[in-house]
Short mmCIF file of C-alpha atoms and ligand atoms in Angstrom, two decimals:
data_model
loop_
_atom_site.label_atom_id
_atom_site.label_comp_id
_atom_site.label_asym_id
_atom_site.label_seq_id
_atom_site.Cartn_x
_atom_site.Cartn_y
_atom_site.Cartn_z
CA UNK A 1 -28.15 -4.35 -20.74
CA UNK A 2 -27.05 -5.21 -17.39
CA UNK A 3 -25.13 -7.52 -15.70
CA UNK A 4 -27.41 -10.62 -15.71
CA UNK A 5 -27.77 -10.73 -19.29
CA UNK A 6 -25.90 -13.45 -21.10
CA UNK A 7 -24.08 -13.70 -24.80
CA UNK A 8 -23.73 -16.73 -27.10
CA UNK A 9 -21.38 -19.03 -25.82
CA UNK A 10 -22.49 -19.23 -22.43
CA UNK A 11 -24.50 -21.64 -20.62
CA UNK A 12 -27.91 -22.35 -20.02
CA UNK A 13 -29.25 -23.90 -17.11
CA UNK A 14 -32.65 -26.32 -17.76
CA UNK A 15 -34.70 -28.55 -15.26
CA UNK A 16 -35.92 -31.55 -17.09
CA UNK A 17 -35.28 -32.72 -20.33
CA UNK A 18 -37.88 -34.32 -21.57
CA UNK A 19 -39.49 -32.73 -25.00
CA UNK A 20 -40.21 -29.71 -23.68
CA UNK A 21 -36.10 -29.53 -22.76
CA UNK A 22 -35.31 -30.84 -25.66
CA UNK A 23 -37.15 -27.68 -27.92
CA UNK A 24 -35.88 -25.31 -25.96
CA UNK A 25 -32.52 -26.88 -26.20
CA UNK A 26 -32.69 -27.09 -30.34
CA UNK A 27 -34.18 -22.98 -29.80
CA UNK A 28 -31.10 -21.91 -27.64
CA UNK A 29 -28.39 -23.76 -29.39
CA UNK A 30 -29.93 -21.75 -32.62
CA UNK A 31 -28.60 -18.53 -30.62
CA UNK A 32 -25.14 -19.80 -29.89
CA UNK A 33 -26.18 -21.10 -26.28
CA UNK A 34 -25.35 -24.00 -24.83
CA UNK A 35 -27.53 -26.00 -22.43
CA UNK A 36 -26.60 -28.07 -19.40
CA UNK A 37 -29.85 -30.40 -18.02
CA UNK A 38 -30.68 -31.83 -14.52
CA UNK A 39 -32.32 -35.38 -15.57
CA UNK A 40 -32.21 -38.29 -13.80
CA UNK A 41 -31.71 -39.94 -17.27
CA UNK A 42 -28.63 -39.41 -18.59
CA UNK A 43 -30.17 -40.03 -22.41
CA UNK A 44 -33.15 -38.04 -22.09
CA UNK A 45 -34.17 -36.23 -24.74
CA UNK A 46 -32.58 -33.27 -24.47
CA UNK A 47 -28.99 -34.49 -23.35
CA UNK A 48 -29.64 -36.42 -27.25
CA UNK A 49 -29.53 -33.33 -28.89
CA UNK A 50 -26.23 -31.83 -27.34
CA UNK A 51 -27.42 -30.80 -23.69
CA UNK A 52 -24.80 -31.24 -21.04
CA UNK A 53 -26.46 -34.13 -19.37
CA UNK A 54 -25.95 -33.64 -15.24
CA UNK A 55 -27.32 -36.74 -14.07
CA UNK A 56 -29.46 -36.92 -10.73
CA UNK A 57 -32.43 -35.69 -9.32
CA UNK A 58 -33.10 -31.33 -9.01
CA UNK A 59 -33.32 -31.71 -5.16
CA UNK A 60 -30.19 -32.98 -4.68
CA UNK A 61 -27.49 -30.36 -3.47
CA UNK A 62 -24.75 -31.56 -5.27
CA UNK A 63 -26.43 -32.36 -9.02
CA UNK A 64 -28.33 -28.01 -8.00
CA UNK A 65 -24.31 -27.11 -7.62
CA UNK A 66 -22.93 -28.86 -11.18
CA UNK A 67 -25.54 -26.99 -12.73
CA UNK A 68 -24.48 -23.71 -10.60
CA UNK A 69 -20.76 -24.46 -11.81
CA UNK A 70 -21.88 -24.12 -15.31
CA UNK A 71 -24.71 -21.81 -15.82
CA UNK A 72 -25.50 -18.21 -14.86
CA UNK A 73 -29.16 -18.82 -15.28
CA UNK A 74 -31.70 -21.97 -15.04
CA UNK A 75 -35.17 -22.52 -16.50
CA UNK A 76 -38.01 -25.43 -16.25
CA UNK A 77 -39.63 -27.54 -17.93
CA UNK A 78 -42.38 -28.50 -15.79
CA UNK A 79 -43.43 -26.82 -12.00
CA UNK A 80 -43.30 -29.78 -9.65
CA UNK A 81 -39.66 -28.00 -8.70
CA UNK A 82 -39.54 -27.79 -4.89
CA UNK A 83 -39.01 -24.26 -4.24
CA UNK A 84 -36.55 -24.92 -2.08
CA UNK A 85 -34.04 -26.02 -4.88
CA UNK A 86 -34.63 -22.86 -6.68
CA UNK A 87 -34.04 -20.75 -3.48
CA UNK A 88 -30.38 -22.36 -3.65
CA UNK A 89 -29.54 -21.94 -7.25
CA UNK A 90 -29.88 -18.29 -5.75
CA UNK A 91 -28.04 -18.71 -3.47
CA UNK A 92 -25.42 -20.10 -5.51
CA UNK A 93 -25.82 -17.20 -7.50
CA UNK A 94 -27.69 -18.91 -10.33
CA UNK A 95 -30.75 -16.59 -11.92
CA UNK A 96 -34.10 -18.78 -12.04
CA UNK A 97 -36.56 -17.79 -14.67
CA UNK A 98 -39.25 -18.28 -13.77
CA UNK A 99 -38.51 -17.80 -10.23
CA UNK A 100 -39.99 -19.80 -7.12
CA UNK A 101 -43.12 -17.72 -7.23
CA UNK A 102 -44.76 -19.02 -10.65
CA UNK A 103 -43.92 -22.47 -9.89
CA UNK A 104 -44.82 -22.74 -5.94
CA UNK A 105 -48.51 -21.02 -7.13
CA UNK A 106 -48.78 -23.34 -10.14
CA UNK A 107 -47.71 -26.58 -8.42
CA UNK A 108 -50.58 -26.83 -6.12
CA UNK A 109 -53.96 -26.33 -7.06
CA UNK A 110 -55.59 -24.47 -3.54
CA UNK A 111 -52.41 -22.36 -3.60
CA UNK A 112 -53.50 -21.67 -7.55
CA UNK A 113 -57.01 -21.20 -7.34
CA UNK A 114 -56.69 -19.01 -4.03
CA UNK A 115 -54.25 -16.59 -5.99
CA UNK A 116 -56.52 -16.55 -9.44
CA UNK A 117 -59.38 -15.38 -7.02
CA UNK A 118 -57.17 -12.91 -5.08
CA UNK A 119 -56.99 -11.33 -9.06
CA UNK A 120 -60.10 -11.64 -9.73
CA UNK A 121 -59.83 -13.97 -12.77
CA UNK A 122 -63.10 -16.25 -13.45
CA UNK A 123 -63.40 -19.73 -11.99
CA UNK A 124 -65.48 -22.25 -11.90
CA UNK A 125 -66.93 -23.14 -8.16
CA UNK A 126 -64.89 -24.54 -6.20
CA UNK A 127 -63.61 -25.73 -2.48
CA UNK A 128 -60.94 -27.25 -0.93
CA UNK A 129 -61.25 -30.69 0.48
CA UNK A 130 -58.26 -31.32 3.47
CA UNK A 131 -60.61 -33.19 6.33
CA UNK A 132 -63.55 -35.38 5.62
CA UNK A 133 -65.76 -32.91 7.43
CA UNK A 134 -65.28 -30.83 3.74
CA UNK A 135 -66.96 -33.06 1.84
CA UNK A 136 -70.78 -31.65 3.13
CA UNK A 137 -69.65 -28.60 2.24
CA UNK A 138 -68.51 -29.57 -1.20
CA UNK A 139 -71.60 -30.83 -2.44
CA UNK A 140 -73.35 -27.64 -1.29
CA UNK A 141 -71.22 -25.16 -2.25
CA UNK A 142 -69.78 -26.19 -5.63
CA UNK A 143 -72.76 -28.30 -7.05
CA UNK A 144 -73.67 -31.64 -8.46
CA UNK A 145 -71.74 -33.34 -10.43
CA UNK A 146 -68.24 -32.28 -9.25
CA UNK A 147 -64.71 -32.53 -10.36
CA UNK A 148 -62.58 -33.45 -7.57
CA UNK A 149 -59.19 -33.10 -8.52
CA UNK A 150 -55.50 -33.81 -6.20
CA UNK A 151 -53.96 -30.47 -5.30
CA UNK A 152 -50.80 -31.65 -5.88
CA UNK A 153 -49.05 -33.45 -8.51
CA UNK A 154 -51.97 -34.24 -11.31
CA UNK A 155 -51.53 -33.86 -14.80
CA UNK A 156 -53.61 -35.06 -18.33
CA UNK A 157 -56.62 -35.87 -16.36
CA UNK A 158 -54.45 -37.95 -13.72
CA UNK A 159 -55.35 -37.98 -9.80
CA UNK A 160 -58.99 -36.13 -11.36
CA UNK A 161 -62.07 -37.87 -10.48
CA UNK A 162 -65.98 -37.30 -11.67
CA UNK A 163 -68.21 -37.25 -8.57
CA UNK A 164 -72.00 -37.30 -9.77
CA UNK A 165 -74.05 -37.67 -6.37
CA UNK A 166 -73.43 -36.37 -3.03
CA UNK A 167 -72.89 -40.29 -1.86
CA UNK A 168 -69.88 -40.81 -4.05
CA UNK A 169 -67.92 -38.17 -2.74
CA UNK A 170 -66.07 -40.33 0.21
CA UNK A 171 -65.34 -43.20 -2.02
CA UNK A 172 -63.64 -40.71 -4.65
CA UNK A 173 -61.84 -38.82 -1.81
CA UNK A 174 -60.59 -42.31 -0.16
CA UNK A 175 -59.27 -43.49 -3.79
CA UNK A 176 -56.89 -40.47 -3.96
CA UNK A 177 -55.15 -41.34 -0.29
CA UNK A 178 -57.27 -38.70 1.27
CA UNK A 179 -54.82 -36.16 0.05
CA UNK A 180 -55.84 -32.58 -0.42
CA UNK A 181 -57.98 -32.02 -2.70
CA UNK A 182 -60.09 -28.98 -4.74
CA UNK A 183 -63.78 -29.66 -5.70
CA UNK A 184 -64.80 -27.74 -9.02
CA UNK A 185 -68.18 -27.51 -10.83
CA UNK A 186 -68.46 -29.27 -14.03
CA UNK A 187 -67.73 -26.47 -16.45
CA UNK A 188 -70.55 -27.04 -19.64
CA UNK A 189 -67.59 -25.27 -22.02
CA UNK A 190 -68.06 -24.82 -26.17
CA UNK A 191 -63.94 -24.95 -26.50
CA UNK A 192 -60.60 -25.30 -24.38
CA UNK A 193 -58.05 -22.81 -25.35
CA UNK A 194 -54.96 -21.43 -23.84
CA UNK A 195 -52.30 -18.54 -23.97
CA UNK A 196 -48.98 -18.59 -23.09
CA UNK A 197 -47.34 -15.32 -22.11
CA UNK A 198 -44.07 -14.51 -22.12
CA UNK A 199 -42.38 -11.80 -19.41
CA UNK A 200 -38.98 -10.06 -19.73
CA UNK A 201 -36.86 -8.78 -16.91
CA UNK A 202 -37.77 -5.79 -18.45
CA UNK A 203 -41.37 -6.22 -17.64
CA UNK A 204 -42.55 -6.61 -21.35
CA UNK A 205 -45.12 -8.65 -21.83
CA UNK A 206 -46.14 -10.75 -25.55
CA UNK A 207 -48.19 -13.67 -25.52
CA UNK A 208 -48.74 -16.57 -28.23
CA UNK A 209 -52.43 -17.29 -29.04
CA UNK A 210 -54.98 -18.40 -27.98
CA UNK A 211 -55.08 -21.10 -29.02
CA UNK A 212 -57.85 -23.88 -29.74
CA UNK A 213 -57.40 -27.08 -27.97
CA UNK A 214 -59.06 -30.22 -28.36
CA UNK A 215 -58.10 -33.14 -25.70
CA UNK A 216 -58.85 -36.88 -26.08
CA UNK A 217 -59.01 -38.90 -23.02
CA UNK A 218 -57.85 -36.14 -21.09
CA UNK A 219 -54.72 -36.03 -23.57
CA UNK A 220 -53.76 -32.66 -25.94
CA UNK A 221 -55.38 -34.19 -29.38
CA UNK A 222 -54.74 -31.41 -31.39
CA UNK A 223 -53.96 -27.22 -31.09
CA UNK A 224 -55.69 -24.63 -33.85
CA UNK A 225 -53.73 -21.20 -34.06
CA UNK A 226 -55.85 -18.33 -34.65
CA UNK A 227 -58.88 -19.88 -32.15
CA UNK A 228 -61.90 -19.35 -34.31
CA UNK A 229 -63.89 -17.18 -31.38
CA UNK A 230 -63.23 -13.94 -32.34
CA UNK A 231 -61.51 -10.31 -31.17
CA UNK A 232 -63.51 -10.51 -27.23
CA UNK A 233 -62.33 -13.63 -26.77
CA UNK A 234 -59.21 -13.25 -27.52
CA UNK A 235 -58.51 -9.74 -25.94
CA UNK A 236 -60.10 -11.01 -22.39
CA UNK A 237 -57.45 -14.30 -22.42
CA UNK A 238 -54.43 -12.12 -22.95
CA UNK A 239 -56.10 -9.61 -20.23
CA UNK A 240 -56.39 -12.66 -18.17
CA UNK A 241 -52.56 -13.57 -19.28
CA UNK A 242 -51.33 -10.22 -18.25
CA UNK A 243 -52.74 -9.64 -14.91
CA UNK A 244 -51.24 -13.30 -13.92
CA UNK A 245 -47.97 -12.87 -15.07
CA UNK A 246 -47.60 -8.96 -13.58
CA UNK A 247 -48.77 -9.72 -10.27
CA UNK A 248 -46.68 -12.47 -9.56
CA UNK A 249 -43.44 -10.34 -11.30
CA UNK A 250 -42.82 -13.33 -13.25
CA UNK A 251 -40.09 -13.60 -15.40
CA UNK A 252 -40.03 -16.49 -18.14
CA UNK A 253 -43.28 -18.20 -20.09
CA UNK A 254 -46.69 -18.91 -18.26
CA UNK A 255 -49.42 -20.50 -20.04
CA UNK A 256 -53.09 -20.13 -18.94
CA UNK A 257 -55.69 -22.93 -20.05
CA UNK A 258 -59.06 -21.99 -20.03
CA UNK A 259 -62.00 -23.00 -20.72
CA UNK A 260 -64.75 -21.07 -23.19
CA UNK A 261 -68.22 -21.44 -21.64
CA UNK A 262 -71.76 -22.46 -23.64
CA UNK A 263 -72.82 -18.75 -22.58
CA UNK A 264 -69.46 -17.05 -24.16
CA UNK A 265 -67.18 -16.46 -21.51
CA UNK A 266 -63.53 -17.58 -19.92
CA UNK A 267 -63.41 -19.36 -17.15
CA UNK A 268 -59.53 -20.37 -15.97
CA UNK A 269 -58.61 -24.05 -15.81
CA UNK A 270 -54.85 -24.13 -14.71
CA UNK A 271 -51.65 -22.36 -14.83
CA UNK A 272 -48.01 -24.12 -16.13
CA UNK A 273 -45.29 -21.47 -15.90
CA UNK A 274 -43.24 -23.22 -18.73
CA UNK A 275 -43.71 -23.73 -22.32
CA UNK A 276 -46.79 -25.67 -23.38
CA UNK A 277 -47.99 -28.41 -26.03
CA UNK A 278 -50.44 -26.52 -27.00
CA UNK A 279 -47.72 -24.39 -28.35
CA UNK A 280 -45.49 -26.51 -30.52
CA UNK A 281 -46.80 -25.16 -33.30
CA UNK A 282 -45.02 -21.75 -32.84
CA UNK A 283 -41.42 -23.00 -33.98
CA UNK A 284 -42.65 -22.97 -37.44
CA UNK A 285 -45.68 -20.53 -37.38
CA UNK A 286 -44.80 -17.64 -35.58
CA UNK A 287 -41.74 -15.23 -35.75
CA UNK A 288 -40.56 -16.24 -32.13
CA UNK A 289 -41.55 -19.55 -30.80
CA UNK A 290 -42.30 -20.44 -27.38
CA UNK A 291 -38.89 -22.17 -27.02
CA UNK A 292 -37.02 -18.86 -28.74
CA UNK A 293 -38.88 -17.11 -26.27
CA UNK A 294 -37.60 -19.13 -23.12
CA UNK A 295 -34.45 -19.09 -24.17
CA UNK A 296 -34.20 -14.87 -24.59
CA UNK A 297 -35.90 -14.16 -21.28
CA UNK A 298 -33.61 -16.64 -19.77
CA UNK A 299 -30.71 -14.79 -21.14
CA UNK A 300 -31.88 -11.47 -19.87
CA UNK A 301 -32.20 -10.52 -23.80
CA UNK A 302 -35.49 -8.63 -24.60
CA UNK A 303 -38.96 -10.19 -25.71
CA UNK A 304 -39.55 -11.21 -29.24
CA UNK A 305 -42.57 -10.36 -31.51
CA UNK A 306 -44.89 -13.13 -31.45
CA UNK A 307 -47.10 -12.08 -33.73
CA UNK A 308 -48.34 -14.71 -36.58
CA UNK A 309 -51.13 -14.09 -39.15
CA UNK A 310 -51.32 -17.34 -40.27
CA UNK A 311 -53.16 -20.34 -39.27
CA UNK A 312 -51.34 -23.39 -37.75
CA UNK A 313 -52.35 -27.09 -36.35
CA UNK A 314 -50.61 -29.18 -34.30
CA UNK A 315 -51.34 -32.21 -33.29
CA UNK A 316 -49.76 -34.85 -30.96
CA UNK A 317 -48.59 -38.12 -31.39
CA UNK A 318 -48.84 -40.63 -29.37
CA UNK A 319 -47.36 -43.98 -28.53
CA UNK A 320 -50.83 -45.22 -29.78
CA UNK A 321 -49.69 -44.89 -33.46
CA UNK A 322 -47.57 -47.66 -33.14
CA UNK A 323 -50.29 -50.47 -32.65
CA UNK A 324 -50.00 -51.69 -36.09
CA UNK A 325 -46.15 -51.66 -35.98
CA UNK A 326 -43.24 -48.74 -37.06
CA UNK A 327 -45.87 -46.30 -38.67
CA UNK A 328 -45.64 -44.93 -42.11
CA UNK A 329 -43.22 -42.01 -41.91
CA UNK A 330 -42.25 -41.80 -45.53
CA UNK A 331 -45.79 -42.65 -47.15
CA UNK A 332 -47.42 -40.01 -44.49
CA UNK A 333 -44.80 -37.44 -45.49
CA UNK A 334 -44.42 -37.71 -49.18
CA UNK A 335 -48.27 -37.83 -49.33
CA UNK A 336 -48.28 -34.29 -47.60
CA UNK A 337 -44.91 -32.51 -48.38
CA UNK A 338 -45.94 -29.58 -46.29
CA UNK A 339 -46.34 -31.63 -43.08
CA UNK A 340 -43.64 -31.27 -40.31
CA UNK A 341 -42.40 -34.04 -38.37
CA UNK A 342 -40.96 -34.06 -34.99
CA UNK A 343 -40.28 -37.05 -32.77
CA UNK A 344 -38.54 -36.59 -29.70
CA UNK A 345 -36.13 -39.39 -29.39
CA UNK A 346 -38.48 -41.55 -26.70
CA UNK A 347 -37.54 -45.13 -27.58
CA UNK A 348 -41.03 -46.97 -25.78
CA UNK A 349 -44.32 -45.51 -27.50
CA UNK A 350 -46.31 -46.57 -24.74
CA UNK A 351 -50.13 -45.84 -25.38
CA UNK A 352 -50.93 -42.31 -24.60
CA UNK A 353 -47.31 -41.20 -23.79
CA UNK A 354 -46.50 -38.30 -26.21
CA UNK A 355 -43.74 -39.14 -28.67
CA UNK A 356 -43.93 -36.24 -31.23
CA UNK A 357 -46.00 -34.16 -32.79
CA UNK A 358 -47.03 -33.22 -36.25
CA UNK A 359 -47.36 -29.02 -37.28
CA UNK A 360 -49.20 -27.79 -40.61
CA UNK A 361 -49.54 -23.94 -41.99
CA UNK A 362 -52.16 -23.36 -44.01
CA UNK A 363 -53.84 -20.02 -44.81
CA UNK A 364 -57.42 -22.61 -43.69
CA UNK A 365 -57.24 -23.61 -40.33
CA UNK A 366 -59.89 -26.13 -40.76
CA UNK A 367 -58.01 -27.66 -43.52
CA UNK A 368 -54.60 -27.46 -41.49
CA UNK A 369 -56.65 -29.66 -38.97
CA UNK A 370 -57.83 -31.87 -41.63
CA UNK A 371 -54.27 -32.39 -42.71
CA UNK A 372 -52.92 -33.21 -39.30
CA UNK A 373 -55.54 -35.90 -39.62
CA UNK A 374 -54.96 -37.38 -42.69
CA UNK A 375 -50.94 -37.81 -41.78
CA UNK A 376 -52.09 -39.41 -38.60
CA UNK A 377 -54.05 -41.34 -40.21
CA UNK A 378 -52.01 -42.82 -42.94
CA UNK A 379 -49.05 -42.93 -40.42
CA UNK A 380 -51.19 -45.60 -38.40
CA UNK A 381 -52.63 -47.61 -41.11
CA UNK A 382 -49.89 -47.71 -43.16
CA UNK A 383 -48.03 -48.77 -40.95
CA UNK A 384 -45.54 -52.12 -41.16
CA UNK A 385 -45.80 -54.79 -38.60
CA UNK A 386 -42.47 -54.70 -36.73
CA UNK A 387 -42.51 -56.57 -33.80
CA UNK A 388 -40.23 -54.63 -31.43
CA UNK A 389 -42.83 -52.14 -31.59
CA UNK A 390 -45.72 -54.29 -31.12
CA UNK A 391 -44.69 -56.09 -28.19
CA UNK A 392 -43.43 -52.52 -26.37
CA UNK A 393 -47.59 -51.65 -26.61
CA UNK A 394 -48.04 -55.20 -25.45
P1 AMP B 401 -56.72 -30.54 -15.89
O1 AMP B 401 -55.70 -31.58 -15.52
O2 AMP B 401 -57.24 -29.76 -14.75
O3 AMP B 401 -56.27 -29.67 -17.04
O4 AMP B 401 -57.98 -31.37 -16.48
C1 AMP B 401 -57.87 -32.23 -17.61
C2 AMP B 401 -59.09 -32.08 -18.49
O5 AMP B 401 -60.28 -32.41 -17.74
C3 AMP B 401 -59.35 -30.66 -18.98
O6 AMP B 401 -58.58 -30.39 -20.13
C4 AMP B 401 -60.85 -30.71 -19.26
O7 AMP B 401 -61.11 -31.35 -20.49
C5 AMP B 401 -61.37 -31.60 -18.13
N1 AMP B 401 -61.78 -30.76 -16.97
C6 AMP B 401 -60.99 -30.36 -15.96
N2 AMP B 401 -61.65 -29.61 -15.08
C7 AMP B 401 -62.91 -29.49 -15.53
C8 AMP B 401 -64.11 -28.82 -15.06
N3 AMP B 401 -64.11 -28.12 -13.91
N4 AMP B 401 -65.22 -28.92 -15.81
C9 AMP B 401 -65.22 -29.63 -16.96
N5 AMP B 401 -64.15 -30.30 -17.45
C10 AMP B 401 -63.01 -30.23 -16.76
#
């Protein structure tokens, strides 16, 4: 071990504490860690379950040097981390895992898609849209229709736009501010899946999944753990996993989406270098979850196994499940004892905002799916008119 490994009892650094901080924060205090969060809310949800809230925003100077006070070593939640702030930790002698690398590739899409094709991982078509004079080129190069999607800044379908003739490409470009942009082909996929690898400072590498996603308006509906496309399939996303996280030297979690083509092979979607929704379900199904995972690398500790034989689905709920009112917790539950709840302390269940999520092991994955379903189900029409809730959706 050397010198930049930590023991229990120290501190953790974390960037954002929204659910994603609040997992890993429930994961490292399980080790004997404690965490201390940058969030410009001071109740977010991982300061409510016992992360040292440091209020303010993780460009500011002074909230970057509480956190350097306290903590030998910082993570993230999500990538949209100016690399500059990350350069400073350093400088304040602060270890960032993942470093500036992962998260200045991953936070802009050109940047991204220039680096998967410098690797030679599959994409679909694409150029990159910066002057109006591009947009010719687009609709020559990369096809009819076209995804044209913000290079900076979009998530769950947001700043994405569907361009279907060559006339419709200005109007699409003006309604996102004429920011860069990348133009992709329109993928005809079978399946969405994604794999999130873990890297030590040790250079081991051990990845959860793939997994199986299915999205809803652009929104994570649900995850399947094993994916149900067989030993190719999987061996090419964790080749795909590997040569990402190894070239960059990254140390910490990246996940990989990708999408599974009508003719059988990967094609890569996007890169997160941070845990992932699609893999919730790994606190309860495999031996280390994503969140145990983060929280080991961070400490300099060694990878853990992630290996899980048996099936898991997750799926996501969202503020959407309150329509009717306060849905049916205890009906849903005691009608499914084997269903696991988590709800992540949001207080506004906004439509489509995710407020918790629902995990099922089964030795069936199909049936863990239908499961997931049911207890959505019964959560949302069982549920009791309360009109706090219903006006909040208003
Ligand atoms: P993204 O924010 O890039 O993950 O896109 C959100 C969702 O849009 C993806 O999960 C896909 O369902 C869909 N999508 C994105 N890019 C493409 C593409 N090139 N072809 C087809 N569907 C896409």
């Amino acid at each position: 071990m050397n010198d930049s490994t930590l023991k229990p009892g120290d501190t953790l650094g974390l960037i954002g504490g929204g659910q994603l901080g609040r997992m890993f924060t429930q994961a490292a205090q399980r080790m004997g860690f404690q965490v201390a969060v940058i969030d410009p809310d001071r109740h977010c949800p991982a300061a409510q379950v016992g992360a040292i809230p440091i209020t303010g925003r993780w460009d500011d100077r002074q909230t970057l040097e509480k956190l350097a006070q306290i903590s030998k070593a910082t993570t993230v939640e999500f990538e949209n981390i100016p690399a500059r702030a990350l350069f400073y930790l350093e400088k304040l002698g602060v270890a960032c895992r993942p470093g500036w690398r992962g998260l200045w590739v991953s936070q802009n899409r050109i940047r991204e898609k220039r680096f998967l094709e410098r690797l030679g991982c599959p994409l679909p078509f694409w150029c990159e849209i910066c002057s109006e004079s591009d947009l010719d080129r687009a609709a020559r190069t990369v096809g009819l229709p076209l995804i044209l999607k913000t290079a900076a800044e979009g998530y769950d379908g947001k700043g994405q736009a569907r361009v279907e003739s060559a006339s419709q490409l200005a109007d699409a470009w003006n309604s996102m501010g004429q920011r860069p942009c990348v133009a992709e082909s329109l993928v005809q996929f079978q399946a969405e899946l994604s794999i999130i690898a873990g890297r030590d400072q040790f250079g081991a590498i051990a990845c959860h999944g793939p997994m199986w996603n299915h999205h809803t308006h652009h929104i994570l509906d649900w995850s399947i753990y094993p994916s149900p496309f067989g030993p190719i399939i999987t061996t090419e996303a964790v080749k795909i996993a590997r040569r990402v996280v190894e070239s960059l030297g990254h140390v910490g979690l990246m996940t990989v989406e990708l999408f599974l083509t009508n003719d059988g092979h990967l094609i890569v979607n996007e890169l997160a270098p941070r845990p992932h929704n699609s893999g919730h379900w790994t606190i309860e199904g495999s031996p280390t979850s994503q969140f145990d995972q983060q929280a080991r690398i961070l400490a300099g500790w060694s990878i853990g196994d992630t290996y899980s034989s048996t099936p898991a689905c997750m799926g996501n709920l969202l503020g959407d499940i309150w329509t009717n009112g306060e849905p049916a917790w205890a009906e849903s539950l005691q009608a499914d004892p084997g269903i696991k709840l988590h709800l992540y302390g949001k207080t506004s269940p906004k439509p489509g905002r995710k407020m918790g999520h629902l995990t099922v092991i089964d030795t069936d994955p199909r049936q863990a799916l239908a499961r997931v379903q049911a207890a959505r189900h019964t959560l949302k029409s069982q549920a009791r008119p309360s009109c706090q809730s219903t006006s909040q959706l208003a």
